Amino acid sequence: MKKEIILTGERPTGRLHIGHYAGALARRVEMQNSGKYETFVIIADDQALTDNADDPQKVHDSVLQVAIDNLAVGIDPAKSTMFIQSQIPELKELTFYYMNLVTLARLQRNPTVKTEIANNREKFGASVPTGFLVYPISQAADITAFDATIVPVGEDQMPVIEQTHEIVHKFNSLYGETLVMPRGIVNENEKARRMPGTDGGAKMGKSIGNVINLGDSADTIAAQVKTMFTDPLHLRVEDPGHTENNPVFHYLSVFAKPEHFAAFLPEYADYAELAAHYERGGLGDVKVKKFLNDVLQEILRPIRERREAIARDPGAVMEILRSGTIAARERAAATTDRVKKAMGLVYF
C-alpha cells in the first residue's frame, strides 16, 4: 500500500519552544514513527526572509538550531527527509509558474496574509514586500513539489491550504491532471493548537521573553514557571479560581498525563480533578506551579540532553541537512519536469 506523503516544518526565525512541541513536533514524531507516512520536513528559510530581509544572519543561524531541535525531539533522518528550502531552486520555479494562476486581489484577501501584515504593520508600514504577499504561493509550491497528501498546519494556516487547493484545481483544469490535491489537518487537541505565552499573551515570542525553549536549562524552566501569569482574582488559597485564560492550567491540560499525576501529585487522579479543586477554592497557585514545573522538567529533560549531545557536532547536523536536501531536490525536480511538460515548456 502506497504511503501518504506529509510535508511539515518551520520558518527558521529562532529556536523552537514548547508551543512548537505541543502544536506540531510531538505529533510529527508520532506520525513519522507510525510507519504509515513518508515525511518531508522543510526548514523554510526563503519564507523566513519575507519579514526578516534586514536580518539574514538570524535566519541563517536559525537553520541549524531548528534542525537540532527537530532531531532532539525525535525526527529520524532514516525515516524523515529534512531539508533547506532555499537550496532547492525548483521550488522558486514552481512558485513563478503558480503566480500566473492567482490574482493580486485574491492574495490580498487571504486571511493569513492579512493577519500577518497587520502583525507587522509597525515594521512594514505601507511598504509590504512583494515576497511577503505571495508567500502562500511559495507554500503551495512546497506542498505540491513533493506530492504531499497531508499538511499538518495550525488553524491560522488553513487559508494557505485553501489557496493551494485553488492553485492545484486551476492548474489541473488548464493543463491536465498533474498536481496532487493535499489536505490540511489540524491538531486534534484544540488547546495544543495555540499555546499562550507564559505572561498570558496570545503569542509566544523570544523578544517578549514569554517562552520556554526546548533547550532551556532546568533553572530557566523553573524561573519561567514561577513567574507565569495565573488568575488575577485568585488572591488567597481559599478563593475560587478560574482555569479559563489561565496559562498554568492551559499548559497542564496539554502536557500533564496520568503518569505525571501518579509521580508528582498523587492526590489527584487527573487534570479534571485538579481543575475542579482550583475552581471551587482551596488550592494555591504555588502548588499548581510546582506541579507544572515537575511535568515540564520531566518532558523537556530528555529533549534537552539529546539537544546538547547533537549540538556538539554541528557538522553532522549539516550533513543530515545536505543529504536530505539532495534527496528532496530530486523529488522536487521530478515534479517540476512534470509541470513544465504539462505546460508545454519542454523544448529540447
Coordinates of C-alpha atoms in Angstrom, one line a residue:
M1 CA 0.0 0.0 0.0
K2 CA 1.4 3.4 -1.0
K3 CA 2.3 5.6 1.9
E4 CA 0.7 9.1 2.2
I5 CA 3.2 11.9 2.0
I6 CA 3.5 14.5 4.7
L7 CA 5.0 18.0 4.3
T8 CA 5.6 19.8 7.6
G9 CA 8.2 22.2 9.0
E10 CA 9.1 25.6 10.4
R11 CA 10.4 29.0 9.3
P12 CA 13.8 29.4 10.9
T13 CA 13.5 32.6 12.9
G14 CA 14.8 31.4 16.3
R15 CA 15.0 28.3 18.4
L16 CA 11.8 26.2 18.8
H17 CA 9.8 26.3 22.0
I18 CA 7.1 24.2 23.8
G19 CA 4.4 25.8 21.7
H20 CA 6.0 24.3 18.7
Y21 CA 6.4 21.0 20.6
A22 CA 2.7 20.9 21.7
G23 CA 1.3 22.1 18.4
A24 CA 3.4 20.2 15.8
L25 CA 6.6 18.5 16.9
A26 CA 5.3 15.8 19.2
R27 CA 2.7 14.8 16.6
R28 CA 5.2 15.0 13.8
V29 CA 7.4 12.4 15.5
E30 CA 4.4 10.2 16.3
M31 CA 3.3 10.2 12.6
Q32 CA 6.9 9.6 11.5
N33 CA 7.2 6.6 13.8
S34 CA 3.9 5.1 12.8
G35 CA 5.4 3.8 9.5
K36 CA 2.3 4.9 7.6
Y37 CA 3.7 8.1 6.0
E38 CA 6.6 9.4 4.0
T39 CA 7.7 12.6 5.8
F40 CA 9.4 15.7 4.5
V41 CA 10.4 18.3 7.0
I42 CA 11.1 21.7 5.4
I43 CA 13.2 24.4 7.0
A44 CA 11.6 27.4 5.2
D45 CA 14.4 29.9 5.2
D46 CA 13.2 31.6 2.0
Q47 CA 9.9 32.3 3.6
A48 CA 11.6 33.5 6.8
L49 CA 13.3 36.2 4.8
T50 CA 9.9 37.7 3.7
D51 CA 9.8 39.6 7.0
N52 CA 13.5 39.2 8.1
A53 CA 15.3 40.6 5.0
D54 CA 17.0 43.1 7.2
D55 CA 18.5 40.3 9.4
P56 CA 19.5 37.4 7.1
Q57 CA 22.1 36.3 9.7
K58 CA 19.3 35.4 12.1
V59 CA 17.7 33.3 9.5
H60 CA 21.0 31.6 8.6
D61 CA 21.9 30.8 12.1
S62 CA 18.4 29.6 13.0
V63 CA 18.5 26.9 10.3
L64 CA 21.0 24.9 12.3
Q65 CA 19.1 25.5 15.5
V66 CA 15.8 24.4 14.1
A67 CA 17.4 21.3 12.7
I68 CA 18.9 20.4 16.1
D69 CA 15.5 21.0 17.8
N70 CA 13.8 18.6 15.3
L71 CA 16.4 15.9 15.8
A72 CA 16.3 16.4 19.6
V73 CA 12.5 15.7 19.8
G74 CA 12.9 12.6 17.7
I75 CA 13.0 13.3 14.0
D76 CA 15.0 10.5 12.5
P77 CA 16.9 11.1 9.2
A78 CA 16.4 7.4 8.4
K79 CA 12.6 7.9 8.5
S80 CA 12.1 11.6 7.5
T81 CA 13.7 13.8 4.9
M82 CA 14.7 17.2 6.4
F83 CA 15.9 19.8 4.0
I84 CA 16.6 23.5 3.5
Q85 CA 14.1 25.3 1.3
S86 CA 16.5 27.9 -0.3
Q87 CA 18.7 25.1 -1.6
I88 CA 16.0 23.7 -3.9
P89 CA 15.7 26.2 -6.8
E90 CA 12.8 24.2 -8.3
L91 CA 10.6 25.5 -5.5
K92 CA 11.1 29.0 -6.8
E93 CA 10.5 27.9 -10.3
L94 CA 7.1 26.3 -9.3
T95 CA 6.3 29.5 -7.4
F96 CA 6.8 31.6 -10.5
Y97 CA 4.5 29.3 -12.6
Y98 CA 1.8 29.3 -10.0
M99 CA 1.9 33.1 -9.7
N100 CA 0.2 33.3 -13.0
L101 CA -2.7 31.4 -11.6
V102 CA -3.5 33.7 -8.7
T103 CA -4.8 37.3 -8.8
L104 CA -3.4 40.1 -6.7
A105 CA -6.9 40.6 -5.2
R106 CA -7.0 37.0 -4.1
L107 CA -3.7 37.3 -2.3
Q108 CA -4.7 40.5 -0.6
R109 CA -7.8 38.9 0.9
N110 CA -6.1 35.8 2.1
P111 CA -6.9 35.9 5.9
T112 CA -3.5 34.5 6.9
V113 CA -1.7 37.2 4.8
K114 CA -3.9 40.0 6.1
T115 CA -3.3 38.9 9.7
E116 CA 0.5 38.7 9.2
I117 CA 0.6 42.1 7.5
A118 CA -1.4 43.6 10.4
N119 CA 1.0 42.0 12.9
N120 CA 4.0 43.5 11.0
R121 CA 2.4 46.9 10.4
E122 CA 4.9 48.7 12.6
K123 CA 7.8 47.1 10.7
F124 CA 6.4 47.4 7.2
G125 CA 4.2 50.5 7.3
A126 CA 2.7 50.9 3.9
S127 CA 5.6 49.1 2.2
V128 CA 4.7 45.4 2.3
P129 CA 7.4 43.4 0.4
T130 CA 6.0 41.5 -2.6
G131 CA 7.6 38.3 -1.3
F132 CA 5.6 38.6 1.9
L133 CA 2.3 39.0 0.0
V134 CA 3.0 36.0 -2.3
Y135 CA 4.4 33.6 0.3
P136 CA 1.2 31.4 0.2
I137 CA 2.0 30.7 -3.4
S138 CA 5.5 29.7 -2.3
Q139 CA 3.9 27.4 0.3
A140 CA 1.8 25.9 -2.5
A141 CA 5.0 25.2 -4.4
D142 CA 6.5 23.5 -1.4
I143 CA 3.4 21.3 -0.9
T144 CA 2.9 20.2 -4.5
A145 CA 6.6 19.7 -5.2
F146 CA 6.6 16.6 -3.0
D147 CA 3.1 15.4 -4.0
A148 CA 2.1 15.9 -0.3
T149 CA -1.2 14.5 0.5
I150 CA -1.2 15.7 4.2
V151 CA -0.1 19.0 5.5
P152 CA -0.3 19.5 9.3
V153 CA -1.0 23.1 10.0
G154 CA -2.2 25.5 12.6
E155 CA -5.8 26.8 12.3
D156 CA -4.4 30.2 11.2
Q157 CA -2.7 28.5 8.2
M158 CA -5.8 26.7 6.8
P159 CA -6.3 29.6 4.3
V160 CA -2.9 28.7 2.8
I161 CA -4.2 25.2 2.2
E162 CA -7.3 26.6 0.6
Q163 CA -5.0 28.7 -1.6
T164 CA -3.1 25.6 -2.6
H165 CA -6.4 23.8 -3.4
E166 CA -7.3 26.6 -5.8
I167 CA -3.9 26.6 -7.5
V168 CA -4.0 22.8 -7.9
H169 CA -7.5 22.9 -9.2
K170 CA -6.8 25.6 -11.7
F171 CA -3.5 24.1 -12.9
N172 CA -5.1 20.7 -13.4
S173 CA -8.1 22.3 -15.2
L174 CA -5.8 24.2 -17.6
Y175 CA -3.1 21.6 -18.2
G176 CA -4.5 18.2 -17.2
E177 CA -4.2 16.1 -14.1
T178 CA -0.7 16.9 -12.9
L179 CA -0.6 18.1 -9.3
V180 CA -1.8 16.2 -6.3
M181 CA -4.5 17.7 -4.1
P182 CA -3.4 17.9 -0.5
R183 CA -5.5 18.1 2.6
G184 CA -4.6 20.2 5.7
I185 CA -5.0 18.7 9.2
V186 CA -5.0 20.5 12.5
N187 CA -4.0 19.1 15.9
E188 CA -7.0 17.2 17.4
N189 CA -6.1 18.7 20.8
E190 CA -7.6 22.2 20.5
K191 CA -5.7 23.5 23.5
A192 CA -2.4 22.4 21.9
R193 CA -3.0 24.3 18.7
R194 CA -2.4 27.7 20.2
M195 CA -0.3 27.8 23.4
P196 CA -0.3 31.2 25.2
G197 CA 2.9 32.9 26.4
T198 CA 3.9 32.4 30.0
D199 CA 2.7 36.0 30.5
G200 CA -0.8 35.2 29.3
G201 CA -0.2 36.8 25.9
A202 CA -1.8 35.2 22.9
K203 CA 1.5 34.5 21.3
M204 CA 4.9 33.4 22.4
G205 CA 7.9 35.5 21.4
K206 CA 11.6 35.4 22.3
S207 CA 11.7 39.2 22.1
I208 CA 8.9 39.3 24.6
G209 CA 10.5 36.8 27.0
N210 CA 7.4 34.8 27.4
V211 CA 8.6 31.4 26.0
I212 CA 10.1 28.2 27.3
N213 CA 12.5 26.9 24.7
L214 CA 13.1 23.2 24.1
G215 CA 16.7 23.5 25.1
D216 CA 16.3 25.7 28.2
S217 CA 18.0 24.7 31.4
A218 CA 16.2 23.3 34.4
D219 CA 16.7 26.6 36.2
T220 CA 15.4 28.6 33.3
I221 CA 12.2 26.5 33.1
A222 CA 11.6 26.7 36.8
A223 CA 12.1 30.5 36.7
Q224 CA 9.6 30.9 33.8
V225 CA 7.0 28.7 35.5
K226 CA 7.4 30.6 38.8
T227 CA 6.6 33.9 37.2
M228 CA 3.8 32.6 35.0
F229 CA 0.5 34.6 34.8
T230 CA -2.4 32.8 36.6
D231 CA -5.8 34.1 37.7
P232 CA -5.5 37.7 39.0
L233 CA -8.7 37.2 41.1
H234 CA -7.3 34.2 42.9
L235 CA -5.7 36.2 45.7
R236 CA -6.0 33.6 48.5
V237 CA -5.7 29.9 48.6
E238 CA -9.3 29.5 49.7
D239 CA -10.6 31.8 46.9
P240 CA -12.3 30.1 43.9
G241 CA -10.0 30.2 40.9
H242 CA -10.5 30.4 37.1
T243 CA -8.8 27.9 34.9
E244 CA -10.1 29.5 31.7
N245 CA -7.5 32.0 30.3
N246 CA -5.1 30.8 32.9
P247 CA -1.8 29.8 31.2
V248 CA -0.8 27.4 34.0
F249 CA -3.9 25.3 33.6
H250 CA -3.7 25.7 29.8
Y251 CA -0.2 24.1 29.9
L252 CA -1.3 21.4 32.3
S253 CA -4.3 20.5 30.1
V254 CA -1.9 19.9 27.3
F255 CA 1.1 18.3 29.0
A256 CA 0.0 16.6 32.2
K257 CA -0.7 12.9 31.7
P258 CA -2.0 10.4 34.3
E259 CA 1.6 9.2 34.9
H260 CA 2.6 12.7 35.9
F261 CA -0.1 12.9 38.5
A262 CA 0.9 9.5 39.8
A263 CA 4.5 10.6 40.1
F264 CA 4.2 14.2 41.3
L265 CA 0.7 14.8 42.6
P266 CA -0.9 11.5 43.5
E267 CA -3.8 13.1 45.5
Y268 CA -5.4 13.9 42.1
A269 CA -6.2 11.3 39.5
D270 CA -6.1 13.6 36.5
Y271 CA -6.4 17.1 35.2
A272 CA -10.2 17.3 35.7
E273 CA -9.9 16.7 39.5
L274 CA -7.1 19.2 39.8
A275 CA -9.0 21.9 37.9
A276 CA -12.2 21.2 39.8
H277 CA -10.4 21.8 43.1
Y278 CA -8.9 25.0 41.9
E279 CA -12.2 26.3 40.7
R280 CA -14.0 25.6 43.9
G281 CA -11.2 27.1 46.0
G282 CA -8.7 25.7 48.5
L283 CA -5.8 25.1 46.0
G284 CA -3.0 27.6 45.8
D285 CA -1.1 28.7 42.7
V286 CA 2.3 27.8 44.2
K287 CA 1.3 24.1 44.5
V288 CA -0.1 24.1 40.9
K289 CA 3.0 25.8 39.5
K290 CA 5.3 23.3 41.3
F291 CA 3.4 20.5 39.6
L292 CA 3.6 22.2 36.2
N293 CA 7.4 22.6 36.7
D294 CA 7.7 18.9 37.6
V295 CA 5.8 18.0 34.4
L296 CA 7.7 20.2 32.1
Q297 CA 11.1 19.2 33.6
E298 CA 10.1 15.5 33.0
I299 CA 9.2 16.2 29.4
L300 CA 12.0 18.6 28.4
R301 CA 14.9 16.9 30.3
P302 CA 15.5 14.1 27.7
I303 CA 15.0 16.6 24.8
R304 CA 17.5 19.0 26.3
E305 CA 20.0 16.2 26.9
R306 CA 19.7 14.9 23.3
R307 CA 19.9 18.5 22.1
E308 CA 23.1 19.2 23.9
A309 CA 24.7 16.0 22.5
I310 CA 23.5 16.7 19.0
A311 CA 24.7 20.4 19.2
R312 CA 28.3 19.2 20.0
D313 CA 28.6 18.1 16.3
P314 CA 27.1 20.7 14.1
G315 CA 28.9 19.3 11.1
A316 CA 27.0 16.1 11.5
V317 CA 23.7 18.1 11.6
M318 CA 24.6 19.9 8.4
E319 CA 25.5 16.6 6.7
I320 CA 21.9 15.4 7.6
L321 CA 20.6 18.6 6.0
R322 CA 22.8 18.3 3.0
S323 CA 21.8 14.7 2.3
G324 CA 18.1 15.5 3.0
T325 CA 18.2 18.5 0.6
I326 CA 19.8 16.4 -2.2
A327 CA 17.0 13.8 -1.8
A328 CA 14.3 16.4 -1.6
R329 CA 15.6 18.2 -4.7
E330 CA 15.4 15.1 -6.7
R331 CA 11.7 14.8 -5.8
A332 CA 11.0 18.5 -6.5
A333 CA 12.9 18.3 -9.8
A334 CA 10.7 15.4 -10.9
T335 CA 7.6 17.4 -10.1
T336 CA 8.9 20.5 -11.9
D337 CA 9.7 18.4 -15.0
R338 CA 6.1 17.1 -14.9
V339 CA 4.7 20.6 -14.5
K340 CA 6.8 22.0 -17.4
K341 CA 5.8 19.1 -19.7
A342 CA 2.1 19.7 -18.9
M343 CA 2.5 23.4 -19.7
G344 CA 4.4 22.8 -22.9
L345 CA 7.6 24.2 -21.7
V346 CA 9.9 21.4 -22.8
Y347 CA 11.8 22.2 -25.9
F348 CA 14.8 20.0 -26.1

